[in-house]
Amino acid sequence: QDSLTLGLQLEPPHMDPTSAAAGAIDQVVYANVFEGLTRFGPDGSVNPSLARSWDISEDGLTYTFHLVEGAKFHDGTDFEATDVVFSLDRARAEDSVNAQKSLFAGIESVEALDPATVQVTLSAPDGMFLFKMAWGDAVMVAPESIETITTNPVGTGAFTFGNWVQGDSITLQKNPDYWGEPAMLDSATFKFISDPTAAFAAMMAGDVDVFVAFPAPENLPQFDADPRYNVLIGNTEGETIVAMNNARPPFDNKLVREAVAHAINRQDIIDGAMFGYGTPIGTFFAPHNPDYVDLTEMSAYDPEAAKALLEEAGVELPLSVKMTLPPTSYARRGGEIVAAQLREVGIVAQIENVEWAQWLENTFRNAHDYDLTIISHTEPMDIASLADPDYYTGYDNPAFREVIDQIAVESDPEVRSDLLGQAQTMLAEDYVAGFLFELPLHTVAKTGVEGLWINMPTQATDLTGVYWDN
Amino acid sequence: MNLLDIRNLSLAIHGTPILHDVSLTLEAGRILGVIGESGSGKSMTAFSTMQLLPQGAEPTGQILLDGQDILTRTERDMCSVRGREIGMVFQEPMTALNPLKRIGDQVAETITQHERVPRRTAMERAAEALRRAELPPEKFPMSRFPHELSGGQRQRVVIAMAIALRPRLLIADEPTTALDVTTQAQILALLKKLVREEGMGLMMISHDLAVVADMADEIAIMQKGRVVETGPAETLFREMQHPYSKALLAASTHAPERGAEVAETPLLEVRKVRRSYALPAKTPFGARREIEAVKGVSFTLKRGESLGLVGESGCGKSTLTRAILGLEEVQSGEIALAGAPVFTGHKPNPEVRRKMQVVFQDPYGSFNPRHRVARLVAEPFHLLPDTPRAERDRAVAEALEAVGLSAADGAKYIHEFSGGQRQRIAIARALITRPELILLDEAVSALDVQVRAQILDLLADLSDRFGLSYLFISHDLSVVRSITDRVLVMKSGEIVEEGPTEQVFDSPQHPYTQALVAAAPVLPDDVAA
Amino acid sequence: MSHSQTETGAPTEQGTLAAALRNRNLILGGLLTLVFLGAALISFVWVPYDVTQMAIANKIKPPYAEHLLGTDHYGRDILSMLMVGARTSIAVAVLAVGIGMVIGVPLGLWAAAKRGSLLDEVIMRGNDLVFAFPSLVIAVMITAAFGPSATNAIVAIGIFNIPVFARITRSGALTLWNRDFILAARVAGKGSARISFEHILPNVLNLLIVQGTIQFSLGILAEAGLSYVGLGAQPPTPSWGRMLADSQTFISFAPHMALFPGLAILLTVLGLNLMGDGLRDLFDPKLRRGRT
Amino acid sequence: MLRFTLTRLLSLCLSLAVASVVIFAAIEVLPGDPASIMLGVNAQPDTLAALRAELGLDQPMAARYLDWIGGLLRGDFGISYTYRTPVVEMIGDRLAVSLPLALFSLALTIVIAFPVGIWAAARRGSVADVAIMGLTQLGVAIPNFWFAMLMVLVFAINLQWFSAGGFAGWDAGLFPALKSLTLPAIALALPQASILARVMRSALLDTLSEDFIRTARAKGLSRREALWRHALRNALIPVLTIIGMQFSFLLAGGIIIENVFYLPGLGRLIFQAISARDLIVVESVVMLLVFAVIVVNFLVELAYAAVDPRLRAR
Ligand SMILES: Nc1ncnc2c1ncn2[C@@H]1O[C@H](COP(=O)(O)OP(=O)(O)OP(=O)(O)O)[C@@H](O)[C@H]1O
Ligand SMILES: Nc1ncnc2c1ncn2[C@@H]1O[C@H](COP(=O)(O)OP(=O)(O)OP(=O)(O)O)[C@@H](O)[C@H]1O
Ligand SMILES: [Mg+2]
Ligand SMILES: [Mg+2]
């Protein structure tokens, strides 16, 4: 058997990972169709990809990338240094619609030294630059194919884009001319099944071989008990938090936030909303990261303390607030449990279920019109975003900002690690949010499918190493 | 053996007794005339014979057809009996036809139901049946729908349906009430022929004593659910015993006392009225065809006058009625009541409408089946706002009693009444507000002579006391003669003769009028005395 | 036959009542409906367990002595949820059907009365427009404008019901307008509005009763769909529809979570339908027993 | 007839014109910005602005309306914001699933509902009637997805006769395509058939008490024959009305079923489009639906006239 059918919950809107934030796009094309200069490994490490190696100047400002040889785009054209220049210039251009344009903000210039060498000059040293180049938004695209990239992506990867039945499935074909280790599968089909029950049925009926990010954790024990299936449990970069609007009452008062933190029983939420899957977190940082500091004790479940804190804060009980919930299942379920827990200490959280569009517009972006919300931040290393006082969390702490600024330019790992620890502690001490858990990743696969990523350091379904073991 | 032998038939509907020990017999090749009081159970006896009783009816006794009891027969059996062995002409032809099926198909269905014949043959035979029922397909295409026919035409469709298979027993419930006398004569001749030549048994229910006297071999008289008298036709009328029978016969020649003065002021003026109906075009984009039902009719009706309108079935009388009432717009011509046009612009004039009431030719269809009779009768009060409730109730009770029903009947629904009772309810409704003009379209056709006499007296009395005027449409010339001052004779959408009633009937000028008068059935002289 | 026939024409109240009592459908339907209405009412003063209280440790228990109908995925008592949920579900469905009828039926009557006219065209095309909007889109629009709440769910479902009732009413009325008793009413000087209500409406009532009960059950289910996109009763207020929707992924191993709300909907709708059938018989003059 | 057709066409055009304004106005005011949804939580303001410009969202509403409507007139429905493909193609693809599915389930609905409704009406009050009406009750009250799941459990997971969902595509051949629509069609048809059967029964009971049924019986028709040949047609008008509504509804109303069977149908397209605020897609689809509903109702109206000659005049 050399073809594989994978189930995914979300269908990508189109195929260009460099012009939309939809993780669903990367989920299909990252590492399969498109490759960047560097790439993420299954453990989140940054590895060479189209850049086989690189030199960094002393001052940390100049990166010289040596490109792999013999790489070709799927349309047959060679992959050369000019393509790198094109791709990076396109992403950082004035009218670029790259969803992560900030990744390229530090780039001063990009030059092709020769067909196999590219030099990137930064405006300031950036310890994260290679990491940034591994993102799906920084993949290399062919200038000739830009016009039709949304429907017919042309990359350098081990799979070529096959066929897209909109609303139903996308098929990838093995690229026979791949420059590196060829793929072991002949073809792979992604089927898009958004309904959790349908996902269960499709898996059970054998319609799909693998379901990446299986949406209903309550069904996992059934698969686990079934010898025909393997359940892979990994982690993502998703810190799931009860965000509190630090910029307006009552949550501008740290005591109230602390009360909320103590009113929340993480384990109940993990059990009730995630059916036991998910690692508790005590701050805004992924627990599988080596720099993670376990601060969960600071916000241990303690309703009595919560009540005392509320009294100390002098708020009138019952305290009535609004909890806006986006449509994801962890948010809706978690929200219901959080509301029940808050009620125990005298906070009445009125639940308002909203659509994603409304959540983005009203809660996240413009108005920040919310008291509480639940959301998972899935970008890797996104602790820095909290430093922005205009961020929806409304957290405004100059000290924290300073630490984050230092991290950005620090390249000594030890110092960085220390700074990251400081930042994490500051967030926990300020009770910026109710920190719940790291979003788990469940992949259900038929027995015999090997080589799947267990964790999701970035949104991707890397099929290059996947094979059937029969 | 008798063809039909009804023995001690009793019937109750939802526990209310309707028939008591009814016994009747009929031999093949003979005619049994059933006459009697309206509401006496004639139709119910007929329905029992067909086993087509309404919900909740429980018959007891025996109905023997060829010695076999119908009441114990299975429904399956009955299906092969109905239509083939027993045919039935229903009293109310207007509602008896399926509105969505072409008349040809409805007649042909009787045939296809019982015989395996190709559709073409069935249609040919249906055409034949219709022709025999005086509805030749050349003139009245079989593709017509019931609503495109006049009352009398529909009645003939029902007759054609019943005789299509030449059943051995035909039950005809008032088969000619909607037919003009000439057509009636032809239909009666047809029935007679079927009986005499083909040995059919005919049970004929009728209020027209003259017709019955002419047709029947045996006569049964019914009253209050009982057969009060039976006997051979030749002798029965002369040797009647039962007081009801005597009263009935006496009533047949009753003429109401009329003393109303006819003023010279015209009340209703009809000028050059034309009304045509659109028939569906033959091809989707072809021109529409039209038939002209009323072709330029003019007449006036004076205040206090009772004007008769007689004429061929289908000549446009009912159409004219609807036009006068302002229910349908006419193509041309004017209609004015007391000087005011019934139509102003394209809207009926409410002022005018207040002064008119009508008794429709089809009493059953003209009542909402979901309202109680009291409410139905009170409906015209809508025209007179602010009548107190109590007064209305009193008026309703009074009106019902005036037409020979009881006030308690107001609580019933319309389907619980007999044909004649419905007609009386319609009359009660028309009279209740004492309008200036009442249009009566075959308003007494379903009434027994006694009740009819009562109603005619009532009409005459109201006219005397309140100056009511009538436009009286009827096929029964003796009735027209007794109640109207003047008469119009209509044929094919035109008025062919007009004049004082006595004069027109005694010395008819137009050939059609002469034919009409000649065809009118009369009781034999010695009986009528 | 000893019963007296009242001599006044008025139908006796006892007659109707007696007929109603003899009507098995009506009684059974009424009882069923009462049970659920009663449960809803009782829930205002007493429920076995507080439905806002969760017991995660005790989640997804099949029925047992302490929780007669088991517990849901948050360990809440399903019986209590059903009782409280009855309030939302019945209210939403009843009111939504009410809105649909109160607006849709007159529209349909009006359009039928003016068949073929511009007015008919305008009404019916307007209905088409509303009907064509997927209810989801209407729901999203309403939430966007007014925020989510049960009231808005009622409005959204009600709006969707309007064209349904309008069409049904019009179709029934069209044929009735050809009947002769309409002519009689017009002779009595009644305008089309009056005729529509006095003569047409009683004769399309059967259709409306049937459609009403259908829309009622669809309304309960629609509320579930709407609360999924955020419209509808917001948690923790339970509703039957949402209980069902929530139970979807548990169906393969905890069917009781779906079974009981499903049964509740089923029985309520069954009750209403029986009542509808009973009413239909009660109002059908031809089926009435003699006035005894 | 010619005039009739012309006035009908005119009415259709006018209705569509009015509908377009209403639809556009109603949908454009929805809060939520397509650009912001596409670019996600990390997008910078300048990037958002650039994308809005690219999509033409920076234009004033009137200009966008004219643009859209002008395109519609030329048969060009515009380019989807999120999918970046022509809306016509997307709708076409989805219709290739939804239309056959709607027809399929409507056919099933009719095939089930007619006999059932007629049967029940013929045996009013009998045990069979009560049982059948109880079942239709179940059909109306059972949530769609529940029944769908049940069928999937039985026929896809246990018996493995069908796949649990998905659409094989017409390229795969008629049989596989129909096969993949079978379970969804049944799931959609069940409640619709129940509804139709109930309406059918009720309408039949109304006509069965008319006088002409008695006439038909007098001709020797059995109760059942009278029902089939005379009552049925008279009961058809409300039934046709319901069928018309059901078809319009089935075209896009099966969102839940499309989700459960992960079919790429019109309903899911609307759902996705509205969630992503792909307004141009929503507007175009709703426009299409309005068109479909009007056409269907026009056909229903024609059917009325075909059934009832009294409705032909005027
Ligand atoms: N469905 C019914 N329910 C109750 N009573 C009924 C019903 N149908 C008829 N009746 C009553 O039965 C009696 C006999 O009715 P039937 O129709 O046989 O009278 P009839 O002799 O044919 O009268 P007519 O000459 O007026 O037609 C009437 O008094 C009538 O009120
Ligand atoms: N809707 C219609 N469409 C076509 N033709 C019609 C329509 N209504 C009536 N007609 C025709 O118009 C003519 C006049 O009908 P009308 O009902 O006025 O007759 P009538 O004089 O009342 O007859 P009768 O005494 O039989 O009741 C008839 O020939 C009939 O066939
Ligand atoms: Mg009679
Ligand atoms: Mg007439």
mmCIF file with all atom_site columns, C-alpha atoms in Angstrom, chain D residues 6-105:
data_model
loop_
_atom_site.group_PDB
_atom_site.id
_atom_site.type_symbol
_atom_site.label_atom_id
_atom_site.label_alt_id
_atom_site.label_comp_id
_atom_site.label_asym_id
_atom_site.label_entity_id
_atom_site.label_seq_id
_atom_site.pdbx_PDB_ins_code
_atom_site.Cartn_x
_atom_site.Cartn_y
_atom_site.Cartn_z
_atom_site.occupancy
_atom_site.B_iso_or_equiv
_atom_site.pdbx_formal_charge
_atom_site.auth_seq_id
_atom_site.auth_comp_id
_atom_site.auth_asym_id
_atom_site.auth_atom_id
_atom_site.pdbx_PDB_model_num
ATOM 1   C CA . LEU D 1 6   ? -44.189 37.989 -20.049 1.00 0.00 ? 6   LEU D CA 1
ATOM 2   C CA . THR D 1 7   ? -45.666 39.376 -16.858 1.00 0.00 ? 7   THR D CA 1
ATOM 3   C CA . ARG D 1 8   ? -44.196 36.425 -15.041 1.00 0.00 ? 8   ARG D CA 1
ATOM 4   C CA . LEU D 1 9   ? -40.750 37.128 -16.427 1.00 0.00 ? 9   LEU D CA 1
ATOM 5   C CA . LEU D 1 10  ? -41.051 40.776 -15.538 1.00 0.00 ? 10  LEU D CA 1
ATOM 6   C CA . SER D 1 11  ? -42.102 39.894 -12.032 1.00 0.00 ? 11  SER D CA 1
ATOM 7   C CA . LEU D 1 12  ? -39.165 37.535 -11.746 1.00 0.00 ? 12  LEU D CA 1
ATOM 8   C CA . CYS D 1 13  ? -36.700 40.210 -12.834 1.00 0.00 ? 13  CYS D CA 1
ATOM 9   C CA . LEU D 1 14  ? -38.175 42.787 -10.499 1.00 0.00 ? 14  LEU D CA 1
ATOM 10  C CA . SER D 1 15  ? -38.167 40.370 -7.587  1.00 0.00 ? 15  SER D CA 1
ATOM 11  C CA . LEU D 1 16  ? -34.561 39.487 -8.238  1.00 0.00 ? 16  LEU D CA 1
ATOM 12  C CA . ALA D 1 17  ? -33.596 43.140 -8.438  1.00 0.00 ? 17  ALA D CA 1
ATOM 13  C CA . VAL D 1 18  ? -35.260 43.907 -5.127  1.00 0.00 ? 18  VAL D CA 1
ATOM 14  C CA . ALA D 1 19  ? -33.828 40.748 -3.636  1.00 0.00 ? 19  ALA D CA 1
ATOM 15  C CA . SER D 1 20  ? -30.323 41.719 -4.682  1.00 0.00 ? 20  SER D CA 1
ATOM 16  C CA . VAL D 1 21  ? -30.565 45.004 -2.829  1.00 0.00 ? 21  VAL D CA 1
ATOM 17  C CA . VAL D 1 22  ? -32.011 43.391 0.280   1.00 0.00 ? 22  VAL D CA 1
ATOM 18  C CA . ILE D 1 23  ? -29.482 40.607 0.266   1.00 0.00 ? 23  ILE D CA 1
ATOM 19  C CA . PHE D 1 24  ? -26.563 42.896 -0.265  1.00 0.00 ? 24  PHE D CA 1
ATOM 20  C CA . ALA D 1 25  ? -27.670 45.338 2.383   1.00 0.00 ? 25  ALA D CA 1
ATOM 21  C CA . ALA D 1 26  ? -28.461 42.610 4.896   1.00 0.00 ? 26  ALA D CA 1
ATOM 22  C CA . ILE D 1 27  ? -25.245 40.727 4.440   1.00 0.00 ? 27  ILE D CA 1
ATOM 23  C CA . GLU D 1 28  ? -22.783 43.540 4.049   1.00 0.00 ? 28  GLU D CA 1
ATOM 24  C CA . VAL D 1 29  ? -23.642 44.983 7.419   1.00 0.00 ? 29  VAL D CA 1
ATOM 25  C CA . LEU D 1 30  ? -22.552 41.837 9.216   1.00 0.00 ? 30  LEU D CA 1
ATOM 26  C CA . PRO D 1 31  ? -19.743 42.558 11.601  1.00 0.00 ? 31  PRO D CA 1
ATOM 27  C CA . GLY D 1 32  ? -16.529 40.725 10.872  1.00 0.00 ? 32  GLY D CA 1
ATOM 28  C CA . ASP D 1 33  ? -13.899 41.458 8.307   1.00 0.00 ? 33  ASP D CA 1
ATOM 29  C CA . PRO D 1 34  ? -12.920 38.867 5.714   1.00 0.00 ? 34  PRO D CA 1
ATOM 30  C CA . ALA D 1 35  ? -9.368  40.160 5.541   1.00 0.00 ? 35  ALA D CA 1
ATOM 31  C CA . SER D 1 36  ? -8.902  39.875 9.236   1.00 0.00 ? 36  SER D CA 1
ATOM 32  C CA . ILE D 1 37  ? -10.174 36.321 9.260   1.00 0.00 ? 37  ILE D CA 1
ATOM 33  C CA . MET D 1 38  ? -7.837  35.335 6.464   1.00 0.00 ? 38  MET D CA 1
ATOM 34  C CA . LEU D 1 39  ? -4.768  36.867 7.964   1.00 0.00 ? 39  LEU D CA 1
ATOM 35  C CA . GLY D 1 40  ? -5.372  35.624 11.460  1.00 0.00 ? 40  GLY D CA 1
ATOM 36  C CA . VAL D 1 41  ? -4.318  36.921 14.807  1.00 0.00 ? 41  VAL D CA 1
ATOM 37  C CA . ASN D 1 42  ? -0.805  38.064 13.984  1.00 0.00 ? 42  ASN D CA 1
ATOM 38  C CA . ALA D 1 43  ? -1.586  40.189 10.966  1.00 0.00 ? 43  ALA D CA 1
ATOM 39  C CA . GLN D 1 44  ? -0.309  43.725 10.979  1.00 0.00 ? 44  GLN D CA 1
ATOM 40  C CA . PRO D 1 45  ? -2.581  46.633 10.190  1.00 0.00 ? 45  PRO D CA 1
ATOM 41  C CA . ASP D 1 46  ? -0.746  47.497 6.976   1.00 0.00 ? 46  ASP D CA 1
ATOM 42  C CA . THR D 1 47  ? -1.047  43.917 5.769   1.00 0.00 ? 47  THR D CA 1
ATOM 43  C CA . LEU D 1 48  ? -4.751  43.963 6.492   1.00 0.00 ? 48  LEU D CA 1
ATOM 44  C CA . ALA D 1 49  ? -5.139  47.187 4.587   1.00 0.00 ? 49  ALA D CA 1
ATOM 45  C CA . ALA D 1 50  ? -3.216  45.759 1.669   1.00 0.00 ? 50  ALA D CA 1
ATOM 46  C CA . LEU D 1 51  ? -5.431  42.702 1.563   1.00 0.00 ? 51  LEU D CA 1
ATOM 47  C CA . ARG D 1 52  ? -8.586  44.768 1.792   1.00 0.00 ? 52  ARG D CA 1
ATOM 48  C CA . ALA D 1 53  ? -7.403  46.819 -1.135  1.00 0.00 ? 53  ALA D CA 1
ATOM 49  C CA . GLU D 1 54  ? -6.621  43.686 -3.068  1.00 0.00 ? 54  GLU D CA 1
ATOM 50  C CA . LEU D 1 55  ? -10.109 42.310 -2.427  1.00 0.00 ? 55  LEU D CA 1
ATOM 51  C CA . GLY D 1 56  ? -11.741 45.602 -3.228  1.00 0.00 ? 56  GLY D CA 1
ATOM 52  C CA . LEU D 1 57  ? -13.128 45.882 0.264   1.00 0.00 ? 57  LEU D CA 1
ATOM 53  C CA . ASP D 1 58  ? -11.904 49.451 0.570   1.00 0.00 ? 58  ASP D CA 1
ATOM 54  C CA . GLN D 1 59  ? -14.441 50.540 -2.035  1.00 0.00 ? 59  GLN D CA 1
ATOM 55  C CA . PRO D 1 60  ? -17.636 52.205 -0.848  1.00 0.00 ? 60  PRO D CA 1
ATOM 56  C CA . MET D 1 61  ? -20.633 49.904 -0.482  1.00 0.00 ? 61  MET D CA 1
ATOM 57  C CA . ALA D 1 62  ? -22.556 51.309 -3.427  1.00 0.00 ? 62  ALA D CA 1
ATOM 58  C CA . ALA D 1 63  ? -19.610 50.745 -5.732  1.00 0.00 ? 63  ALA D CA 1
ATOM 59  C CA . ARG D 1 64  ? -19.244 47.202 -4.535  1.00 0.00 ? 64  ARG D CA 1
ATOM 60  C CA . TYR D 1 65  ? -22.932 46.586 -5.028  1.00 0.00 ? 65  TYR D CA 1
ATOM 61  C CA . LEU D 1 66  ? -22.830 47.864 -8.587  1.00 0.00 ? 66  LEU D CA 1
ATOM 62  C CA . ASP D 1 67  ? -19.757 45.819 -9.232  1.00 0.00 ? 67  ASP D CA 1
ATOM 63  C CA . TRP D 1 68  ? -21.425 42.693 -7.952  1.00 0.00 ? 68  TRP D CA 1
ATOM 64  C CA . ILE D 1 69  ? -24.736 43.197 -9.673  1.00 0.00 ? 69  ILE D CA 1
ATOM 65  C CA . GLY D 1 70  ? -23.026 44.167 -12.901 1.00 0.00 ? 70  GLY D CA 1
ATOM 66  C CA . GLY D 1 71  ? -21.052 40.979 -12.718 1.00 0.00 ? 71  GLY D CA 1
ATOM 67  C CA . LEU D 1 72  ? -24.162 38.934 -12.018 1.00 0.00 ? 72  LEU D CA 1
ATOM 68  C CA . LEU D 1 73  ? -25.792 40.309 -15.125 1.00 0.00 ? 73  LEU D CA 1
ATOM 69  C CA . ARG D 1 74  ? -22.824 39.181 -17.138 1.00 0.00 ? 74  ARG D CA 1
ATOM 70  C CA . GLY D 1 75  ? -22.913 35.800 -15.453 1.00 0.00 ? 75  GLY D CA 1
ATOM 71  C CA . ASP D 1 76  ? -19.796 36.641 -13.498 1.00 0.00 ? 76  ASP D CA 1
ATOM 72  C CA . PHE D 1 77  ? -20.353 36.163 -9.796  1.00 0.00 ? 77  PHE D CA 1
ATOM 73  C CA . GLY D 1 78  ? -16.993 37.592 -8.815  1.00 0.00 ? 78  GLY D CA 1
ATOM 74  C CA . ILE D 1 79  ? -14.033 36.064 -7.067  1.00 0.00 ? 79  ILE D CA 1
ATOM 75  C CA . SER D 1 80  ? -14.366 34.530 -3.654  1.00 0.00 ? 80  SER D CA 1
ATOM 76  C CA . TYR D 1 81  ? -12.488 36.460 -0.970  1.00 0.00 ? 81  TYR D CA 1
ATOM 77  C CA . THR D 1 82  ? -11.165 33.455 0.815   1.00 0.00 ? 82  THR D CA 1
ATOM 78  C CA . TYR D 1 83  ? -10.925 30.853 -1.896  1.00 0.00 ? 83  TYR D CA 1
ATOM 79  C CA . ARG D 1 84  ? -9.656  33.259 -4.531  1.00 0.00 ? 84  ARG D CA 1
ATOM 80  C CA . THR D 1 85  ? -11.515 31.325 -7.190  1.00 0.00 ? 85  THR D CA 1
ATOM 81  C CA . PRO D 1 86  ? -14.484 32.413 -9.298  1.00 0.00 ? 86  PRO D CA 1
ATOM 82  C CA . VAL D 1 87  ? -17.683 32.080 -7.320  1.00 0.00 ? 87  VAL D CA 1
ATOM 83  C CA . VAL D 1 88  ? -19.489 30.624 -10.328 1.00 0.00 ? 88  VAL D CA 1
ATOM 84  C CA . GLU D 1 89  ? -17.149 27.676 -10.378 1.00 0.00 ? 89  GLU D CA 1
ATOM 85  C CA . MET D 1 90  ? -17.521 27.095 -6.674  1.00 0.00 ? 90  MET D CA 1
ATOM 86  C CA . ILE D 1 91  ? -21.293 27.224 -6.839  1.00 0.00 ? 91  ILE D CA 1
ATOM 87  C CA . GLY D 1 92  ? -21.255 24.999 -9.885  1.00 0.00 ? 92  GLY D CA 1
ATOM 88  C CA . ASP D 1 93  ? -19.152 22.413 -8.096  1.00 0.00 ? 93  ASP D CA 1
ATOM 89  C CA . ARG D 1 94  ? -21.366 22.466 -5.048  1.00 0.00 ? 94  ARG D CA 1
ATOM 90  C CA . LEU D 1 95  ? -24.542 22.342 -7.063  1.00 0.00 ? 95  LEU D CA 1
ATOM 91  C CA . ALA D 1 96  ? -23.261 19.227 -8.742  1.00 0.00 ? 96  ALA D CA 1
ATOM 92  C CA . VAL D 1 97  ? -23.660 17.628 -5.335  1.00 0.00 ? 97  VAL D CA 1
ATOM 93  C CA . SER D 1 98  ? -26.560 19.535 -3.835  1.00 0.00 ? 98  SER D CA 1
ATOM 94  C CA . LEU D 1 99  ? -28.931 19.445 -6.756  1.00 0.00 ? 99  LEU D CA 1
ATOM 95  C CA . PRO D 1 100 ? -28.778 15.693 -7.290  1.00 0.00 ? 100 PRO D CA 1
ATOM 96  C CA . LEU D 1 101 ? -28.965 15.212 -3.552  1.00 0.00 ? 101 LEU D CA 1
ATOM 97  C CA . ALA D 1 102 ? -32.029 17.426 -3.302  1.00 0.00 ? 102 ALA D CA 1
ATOM 98  C CA . LEU D 1 103 ? -33.708 15.662 -6.193  1.00 0.00 ? 103 LEU D CA 1
ATOM 99  C CA . PHE D 1 104 ? -32.784 12.275 -4.864  1.00 0.00 ? 104 PHE D CA 1
ATOM 100 C CA . SER D 1 105 ? -34.152 12.947 -1.426  1.00 0.00 ? 105 SER D CA 1
#
